[in-house]
GROMACS .gro file of C-alpha atoms in nm:
model
  345
    1LEU     CA    1  10.628  10.264  13.323
    2GLY     CA    2  10.537  10.087  12.948
    3VAL     CA    3  10.185  10.010  12.894
    4PRO     CA    4  10.216   9.569  12.925
    5TRP     CA    5   9.962   9.555  12.635
    6ALA     CA    6  10.147   9.788  12.423
    7SER     CA    7  10.471   9.650  12.467
    8PRO     CA    8  10.604   9.538  12.093
    9ASP     CA    9  10.595   9.171  12.207
   10ARG     CA   10  10.264   9.187  12.324
   11GLN     CA   11  10.190   9.386  12.003
   12TYR     CA   12  10.436   9.060  11.802
   13GLY     CA   13  10.208   8.824  12.012
   14ARG     CA   14   9.858   8.936  11.873
   15LEU     CA   15  10.005   8.956  11.505
   16ALA     CA   16  10.163   8.610  11.518
   17LYS     CA   17   9.836   8.489  11.660
   18SER     CA   18   9.628   8.642  11.387
   19LEU     CA   19   9.899   8.535  11.079
   20ASP     CA   20   9.856   8.193  11.184
   21ASP     CA   21   9.472   8.202  11.231
   22ALA     CA   22   9.474   8.339  10.882
   23ILE     CA   23   9.705   8.071  10.711
   24GLY     CA   24   9.440   7.828  10.905
   25PHE     CA   25   9.182   7.987  10.712
   26GLY     CA   26   9.339   7.947  10.377
   27ILE     CA   27   9.394   8.289  10.330
   28THR     CA   28   9.701   8.307  10.140
   29THR     CA   29   9.708   8.695  10.072
   30VAL     CA   30   9.654   8.874  10.379
   31VAL     CA   31   9.551   9.272  10.346
   32GLU     CA   32   9.671   9.451  10.643
   33PRO     CA   33   9.437   9.782  10.627
   34GLN     CA   34   9.593  10.017  10.840
   35ASN     CA   35   9.960  10.006  11.022
   36SER     CA   36  10.190  10.276  11.118
   37LEU     CA   37  10.532  10.262  11.030
   38ASP     CA   38  10.662  10.130  11.334
   39ASP     CA   39  10.401   9.837  11.298
   40LEU     CA   40  10.653   9.717  10.977
   41ALA     CA   41  10.886   9.623  11.215
   42LEU     CA   42  10.667   9.370  11.338
   43PHE     CA   43  10.592   9.168  10.984
   44THR     CA   44  10.960   9.172  10.929
   45ARG     CA   45  10.996   9.001  11.266
   46ALA     CA   46  10.702   8.739  11.173
   47ARG     CA   47  10.902   8.664  10.883
   48GLU     CA   48  11.241   8.597  10.977
   49GLU     CA   49  11.054   8.382  11.273
   50GLY     CA   50  10.829   8.201  11.012
   51ARG     CA   51  10.528   8.283  11.154
   52LEU     CA   52  10.466   8.478  10.811
   53ARG     CA   53  10.291   8.198  10.595
   54SER     CA   54  10.096   8.404  10.415
   55ARG     CA   55  10.146   8.677  10.216
   56ILE     CA   56  10.116   9.041  10.331
   57VAL     CA   57  10.007   9.333  10.176
   58ALA     CA   58  10.029   9.647  10.442
   59ALA     CA   59   9.848   9.989  10.377
   60LEU     CA   60   9.974  10.294  10.583
   61PHE     CA   61   9.756  10.485  10.775
   62HIS     CA   62   9.700  10.826  10.625
   63PRO     CA   63   9.560  11.057  10.885
   64ARG     CA   64   9.394  11.385  10.895
   65GLY     CA   65   9.745  11.621  10.908
   66THR     CA   66   9.973  11.376  10.760
   67THR     CA   67  10.298  11.574  10.570
   68ASP     CA   68  10.482  11.561  10.269
   69ALA     CA   69  10.745  11.427  10.477
   70ASP     CA   70  10.538  11.156  10.592
   71LEU     CA   71  10.421  11.055  10.242
   72ASP     CA   72  10.837  11.057  10.143
   73ALA     CA   73  10.870  10.813  10.438
   74PHE     CA   74  10.590  10.615  10.327
   75GLU     CA   75  10.734  10.609   9.957
   76ALA     CA   76  11.038  10.485  10.108
   77ALA     CA   77  10.895  10.206  10.292
   78ALA     CA   78  10.691  10.122  10.002
   79ARG     CA   79  11.059  10.086   9.826
   80GLU     CA   80  11.158   9.879  10.095
   81HIS     CA   81  10.903   9.593  10.078
   82ALA     CA   82  10.804   9.537   9.763
   83ASP     CA   83  10.863   9.130   9.728
   84ASP     CA   84  10.578   8.896   9.677
   85ARG     CA   85  10.567   8.847  10.046
   86PHE     CA   86  10.600   9.141  10.223
   87ARG     CA   87  10.460   9.461  10.032
   88VAL     CA   88  10.369   9.792  10.112
   89GLY     CA   89  10.170  10.106  10.003
   90PRO     CA   90   9.846  10.157   9.982
   91LEU     CA   91   9.714  10.465  10.204
   92LYS     CA   92   9.408  10.411  10.463
   93LEU     CA   93   9.182  10.703  10.485
   94TYR     CA   94   8.887  10.768  10.663
   95ILE     CA   95   8.604  11.018  10.524
   96ASP     CA   96   8.340  10.936  10.781
   97ASP     CA   97   8.283  10.724  11.067
   98VAL     CA   98   8.013  10.455  11.120
   99VAL     CA   99   7.626  10.385  11.133
  100GLU     CA  100   7.549  10.211  11.459
  101PRO     CA  101   7.679  10.550  11.696
  102ARG     CA  102   7.505  10.785  11.409
  103THR     CA  103   7.860  10.919  11.314
  104ALA     CA  104   7.832  10.781  10.953
  105ALA     CA  105   7.778  11.087  10.706
  106LEU     CA  106   7.398  11.045  10.527
  107LEU     CA  107   7.268  11.234  10.252
  108GLU     CA  108   6.926  11.263  10.482
  109PRO     CA  109   6.881  11.263  10.867
  110TYR     CA  110   6.944  10.934  11.068
  111ALA     CA  111   6.571  10.776  11.152
  112GLY     CA  112   6.420  11.007  11.399
  113CYS     CA  113   6.609  11.306  11.376
  114ALA     CA  114   6.534  11.652  11.225
  115HIS     CA  115   6.824  11.762  11.141
  116HIS     CA  116   7.166  11.508  11.235
  117ARG     CA  117   7.317  11.336  10.931
  118GLY     CA  118   7.637  11.249  11.072
  119ASP     CA  119   7.964  11.488  10.954
  120THR     CA  120   8.212  11.411  10.717
  121PHE     CA  121   8.652  11.445  10.859
  122TYR     CA  122   8.722  11.624  10.581
  123PRO     CA  123   8.528  11.904  10.372
  124PRO     CA  124   8.439  11.723  10.019
  125GLU     CA  125   8.659  12.005   9.891
  126GLU     CA  126   8.921  11.986  10.100
  127PHE     CA  127   8.917  11.585  10.037
  128ALA     CA  128   8.883  11.629   9.694
  129ALA     CA  129   9.253  11.793   9.703
  130LEU     CA  130   9.399  11.578   9.907
  131LEU     CA  131   9.312  11.265   9.707
  132ALA     CA  132   9.400  11.461   9.377
  133ARG     CA  133   9.748  11.486   9.521
  134LEU     CA  134   9.792  11.155   9.685
  135ASP     CA  135   9.681  11.023   9.298
  136ALA     CA  136   9.907  11.227   9.155
  137ARG     CA  137  10.198  11.053   9.353
  138GLY     CA  138  10.128  10.736   9.275
  139PHE     CA  139   9.917  10.611   9.625
  140GLN     CA  140   9.656  10.375   9.593
  141CYS     CA  141   9.379  10.523   9.858
  142PHE     CA  142   9.183  10.281  10.091
  143VAL     CA  143   8.889  10.521  10.206
  144HIS     CA  144   8.660  10.385  10.472
  145ALA     CA  145   8.324  10.521  10.377
  146THR     CA  146   8.015  10.375  10.533
  147GLY     CA  147   7.733  10.637  10.462
  148ASP     CA  148   7.603  10.756  10.124
  149ARG     CA  149   7.722  11.119  10.152
  150GLY     CA  150   8.036  10.970  10.313
  151ILE     CA  151   8.084  10.697   9.985
  152ARG     CA  152   7.943  10.981   9.739
  153THR     CA  153   8.261  11.203   9.899
  154VAL     CA  154   8.457  10.949   9.817
  155LEU     CA  155   8.345  10.899   9.455
  156ASP     CA  156   8.315  11.240   9.377
  157ALA     CA  157   8.686  11.284   9.513
  158VAL     CA  158   8.798  11.017   9.245
  159ALA     CA  159   8.596  11.204   8.987
  160HIS     CA  160   8.804  11.528   9.048
  161ALA     CA  161   9.104  11.370   9.106
  162ARG     CA  162   9.075  11.232   8.743
  163VAL     CA  163   9.012  11.535   8.549
  164ALA     CA  164   9.323  11.720   8.771
  165ASN     CA  165   9.566  11.452   8.667
  166GLY     CA  166   9.400  11.244   8.420
  167PRO     CA  167   9.234  10.906   8.401
  168ARG     CA  168   9.490  10.628   8.530
  169ASP     CA  169   9.466  10.280   8.683
  170ALA     CA  170   9.461  10.349   9.026
  171ARG     CA  171   9.214  10.125   9.159
  172HIS     CA  172   9.159  10.325   9.464
  173GLN     CA  173   8.897  10.152   9.708
  174VAL     CA  174   8.565  10.268   9.915
  175VAL     CA  175   8.650  10.009  10.223
  176HIS     CA  176   8.293   9.900  10.363
  177VAL     CA  177   7.981  10.050  10.173
  178GLU     CA  178   7.713   9.986  10.395
  179CYS     CA  179   7.476  10.286  10.299
  180LEU     CA  180   7.536  10.345   9.917
  181ASP     CA  181   7.316  10.526   9.718
  182PRO     CA  182   7.159  10.366   9.408
  183ALA     CA  183   7.253  10.676   9.189
  184ASP     CA  184   7.600  10.649   9.287
  185THR     CA  185   7.616  10.215   9.176
  186PRO     CA  186   7.730  10.287   8.798
  187ARG     CA  187   8.017  10.531   8.951
  188PHE     CA  188   8.248  10.268   9.090
  189ALA     CA  189   8.264  10.067   8.762
  190ALA     CA  190   8.303  10.430   8.560
  191LEU     CA  191   8.552  10.544   8.814
  192GLY     CA  192   8.761  10.228   8.833
  193VAL     CA  193   8.689  10.218   9.194
  194VAL     CA  194   8.696   9.879   9.383
  195ALA     CA  195   8.398   9.830   9.609
  196CYS     CA  196   8.580   9.682   9.942
  197MET     CA  197   8.306   9.466  10.098
  198GLN     CA  198   8.265   9.244  10.464
  199PRO     CA  199   7.950   9.087  10.345
  200ARG     CA  200   7.936   8.946  10.739
  201HIS     CA  201   7.838   9.301  10.844
  202ALA     CA  202   7.524   9.280  10.616
  203ALA     CA  203   7.380   8.958  10.802
  204PRO     CA  204   7.059   9.062  11.020
  205ASP     CA  205   7.200   8.937  11.348
  206ILE     CA  206   7.439   9.213  11.310
  207ALA     CA  207   7.275   9.492  11.124
  208GLY     CA  208   6.934   9.376  11.033
  209PRO     CA  209   6.587   9.476  11.183
  210GLY     CA  210   6.621   9.529  11.569
  211GLN     CA  211   6.958   9.616  11.514
  212ASP     CA  212   7.118   9.985  11.536
  213TRP     CA  213   7.228   9.973  11.178
  214ALA     CA  214   6.881   9.916  11.022
  215GLU     CA  215   6.694  10.137  11.306
  216ASN     CA  216   6.916  10.421  11.266
  217VAL     CA  217   6.878  10.403  10.877
  218GLY     CA  218   6.532  10.373  10.896
  219PRO     CA  219   6.318  10.113  10.687
  220GLU     CA  220   6.297  10.320  10.364
  221ARG     CA  221   6.694  10.305  10.322
  222TRP     CA  222   6.745   9.913  10.372
  223HIS     CA  223   6.771   9.824   9.991
  224LYS     CA  224   7.097  10.090  10.000
  225ALA     CA  225   7.218   9.805  10.252
  226TRP     CA  226   7.533   9.662  10.159
  227PRO     CA  227   7.445   9.635   9.796
  228LEU     CA  228   7.636   9.335   9.680
  229ARG     CA  229   7.413   9.217   9.334
  230ASP     CA  230   7.357   9.603   9.250
  231LEU     CA  231   7.732   9.699   9.240
  232ARG     CA  232   7.806   9.355   9.107
  233ASP     CA  233   7.580   9.377   8.830
  234ALA     CA  234   7.662   9.747   8.716
  235GLY     CA  235   7.998   9.612   8.625
  236ALA     CA  236   8.199   9.695   8.970
  237VAL     CA  237   8.504   9.480   9.120
  238LEU     CA  238   8.388   9.363   9.435
  239ALA     CA  239   8.660   9.260   9.697
  240LEU     CA  240   8.564   9.068   9.998
  241SER     CA  241   8.699   9.052  10.308
  242SER     CA  242   8.617   9.026  10.697
  243ASP     CA  243   8.718   9.343  10.868
  244TRP     CA  244   8.866   9.137  11.120
  245ASN     CA  245   8.880   9.158  11.418
  246VAL     CA  246   8.567   9.343  11.443
  247ALA     CA  247   8.343   9.040  11.240
  248GLU     CA  248   8.513   8.634  11.195
  249MET     CA  249   8.845   8.621  10.983
  250ASP     CA  250   8.683   8.293  10.855
  251PRO     CA  251   8.590   8.350  10.523
  252MET     CA  252   8.304   8.082  10.468
  253VAL     CA  253   8.120   8.268  10.697
  254GLY     CA  254   8.169   8.576  10.477
  255ILE     CA  255   8.071   8.384  10.202
  256HIS     CA  256   7.755   8.235  10.371
  257ALA     CA  257   7.649   8.617  10.451
  258ALA     CA  258   7.705   8.717  10.082
  259VAL     CA  259   7.531   8.395   9.945
  260THR     CA  260   7.179   8.368  10.205
  261ARG     CA  261   7.190   8.747  10.405
  262ARG     CA  262   7.044   8.551  10.716
  263PRO     CA  263   7.208   8.499  11.037
  264LEU     CA  264   7.481   8.263  11.099
  265ALA     CA  265   7.275   8.061  11.288
  266GLY     CA  266   6.982   8.038  11.056
  267GLY     CA  267   6.683   8.261  11.024
  268GLU     CA  268   6.524   8.492  10.772
  269PRO     CA  269   6.711   8.677  10.550
  270TRP     CA  270   6.791   9.078  10.520
  271THR     CA  271   6.788   9.265  10.179
  272GLU     CA  272   6.779   8.931   9.996
  273GLU     CA  273   6.726   9.092   9.648
  274GLN     CA  274   7.146   9.164   9.691
  275THR     CA  275   7.266   8.840   9.771
  276LEU     CA  276   7.566   8.682   9.549
  277THR     CA  277   7.588   8.314   9.429
  278VAL     CA  278   7.859   8.107   9.548
  279ALA     CA  279   8.079   8.151   9.283
  280GLU     CA  280   8.031   8.502   9.247
  281ALA     CA  281   8.125   8.526   9.653
  282VAL     CA  282   8.357   8.344   9.607
  283GLU     CA  283   8.524   8.524   9.314
  284GLY     CA  284   8.511   8.816   9.504
  285TYR     CA  285   8.766   8.663   9.799
  286THR     CA  286   8.968   8.552   9.556
  287ARG     CA  287   9.034   8.704   9.199
  288GLY     CA  288   8.845   9.016   9.296
  289SER     CA  289   9.066   9.067   9.583
  290ALA     CA  290   9.359   9.051   9.355
  291TYR     CA  291   9.273   9.239   9.146
  292ALA     CA  292   9.162   9.507   9.396
  293ASN     CA  293   9.567   9.518   9.508
  294PHE     CA  294   9.713   9.492   9.156
  295LEU     CA  295   9.812   9.132   9.202
  296GLU     CA  296   9.585   8.924   8.957
  297HIS     CA  297   9.856   8.888   8.723
  298GLU     CA  298  10.000   8.618   8.990
  299ARG     CA  299   9.710   8.568   9.249
  300GLY     CA  300   9.363   8.496   9.268
  301SER     CA  301   9.291   8.212   9.003
  302LEU     CA  302   9.513   7.839   8.940
  303THR     CA  303   9.621   7.949   8.601
  304VAL     CA  304   9.946   7.862   8.440
  305GLY     CA  305  10.258   8.120   8.510
  306LYS     CA  306  10.063   8.218   8.842
  307LEU     CA  307  10.202   8.173   9.227
  308ALA     CA  308  10.091   7.837   9.337
  309ASP     CA  309   9.868   7.941   9.611
  310PHE     CA  310   9.577   7.744   9.673
  311VAL     CA  311   9.352   7.555   9.918
  312VAL     CA  312   9.151   7.241   9.939
  313LEU     CA  313   8.865   7.280  10.137
  314SER     CA  314   8.664   7.005  10.362
  315ARG     CA  315   8.369   7.036  10.146
  316ASP     CA  316   8.266   7.134   9.738
  317ILE     CA  317   8.135   7.516   9.848
  318LEU     CA  318   8.016   7.517   9.535
  319ARG     CA  319   7.785   7.189   9.583
  320ILE     CA  320   7.674   7.189   9.923
  321ALA     CA  321   7.375   7.359  10.041
  322PRO     CA  322   7.463   7.743  10.169
  323GLU     CA  323   7.373   7.679  10.517
  324GLU     CA  324   7.642   7.397  10.484
  325ILE     CA  325   7.928   7.655  10.387
  326PRO     CA  326   8.030   7.773  10.768
  327GLY     CA  327   8.214   7.463  10.929
  328THR     CA  328   8.359   7.447  10.631
  329VAL     CA  329   8.771   7.387  10.727
  330ALA     CA  330   9.105   7.454  10.491
  331GLU     CA  331   9.227   7.095  10.458
  332THR     CA  332   9.562   7.241  10.270
  333VAL     CA  333   9.727   7.540  10.233
  334VAL     CA  334   9.966   7.558   9.997
  335VAL     CA  335  10.152   7.930   9.908
  336GLY     CA  336  10.430   7.965   9.638
  337GLY     CA  337  10.372   7.598   9.580
  338GLU     CA  338  10.459   7.444   9.937
  339VAL     CA  339  10.207   7.280  10.208
  340VAL     CA  340  10.212   7.510  10.506
  341VAL     CA  341   9.902   7.364  10.620
  342SER     CA  342   9.811   6.988  10.635
  343ALA     CA  343   9.526   6.796  10.779
  344ALA     CA  344   9.773   6.508  10.795
  345GLY     CA  345  10.012   6.724  11.031
   0.00000   0.00000   0.00000
């Protein structure tokens, strides 16, 4: 007997609903960061049935134990799906887990613990060798890293790959960057590593005082929490995103969090020194994300010669009060010069 929720039709229904939500929010390019080769047929079906109105970049999951034959298959999929509507190519890896159940890798023990500081999924030397091999084959890597030791392990691996293979414009990404040691902040720009971050996770109603994240890390390390401002000031490229379906897909919710570090319903800010301006947050969702995916020459800004992908919002978020940004909606969405969502129907 098949498991009903896992049937292809059920999977396709969930994907199609998410794609409809994305274009409704004005997300003209969706990065789907973790897929199996079997998932790609669902995107092809969505395209054939007219449900793929956003452009897609799909990363392939690289668990521990992925073989050279798997990598050959990943490269074949990238060659097969390589146009401006559906592109396959980056690899998704994990170096640690998450702070809330104390499974992220920290440099110092968790609050209240004498020794426990979480583990990395690979010994650092093994991960550095792995990243160097993937880098040598030309793969771009999206690496989930939330703890300061996890993040440092990834940066060390990128540094090793650059020595082993010679520097190249790889744009490897650290995904999440939740707890960053200040000593590692300048290394993002120096190594050409993109900080792919989800501002909503930093909101105090999710991560702040009284929440598991803040309590597990402890107040003396709160200055390390989602350091958007410090990274941007140090020259890092920020690519901002939602982490749907862990957090709301709506970019307006993420922009509000990046700009205020306040709860969505209002209240006191947390780690307010790491806020961005609205213009900086918008850049993280547009030009920064385009750059992160090697798409800056065709997407990310309204520029002659680029693809005509844009959204008309119901409010000018650069001029209204930040607390009014949530609730702003996409009234018109244009992809490739074609109106795909219109308030007029």
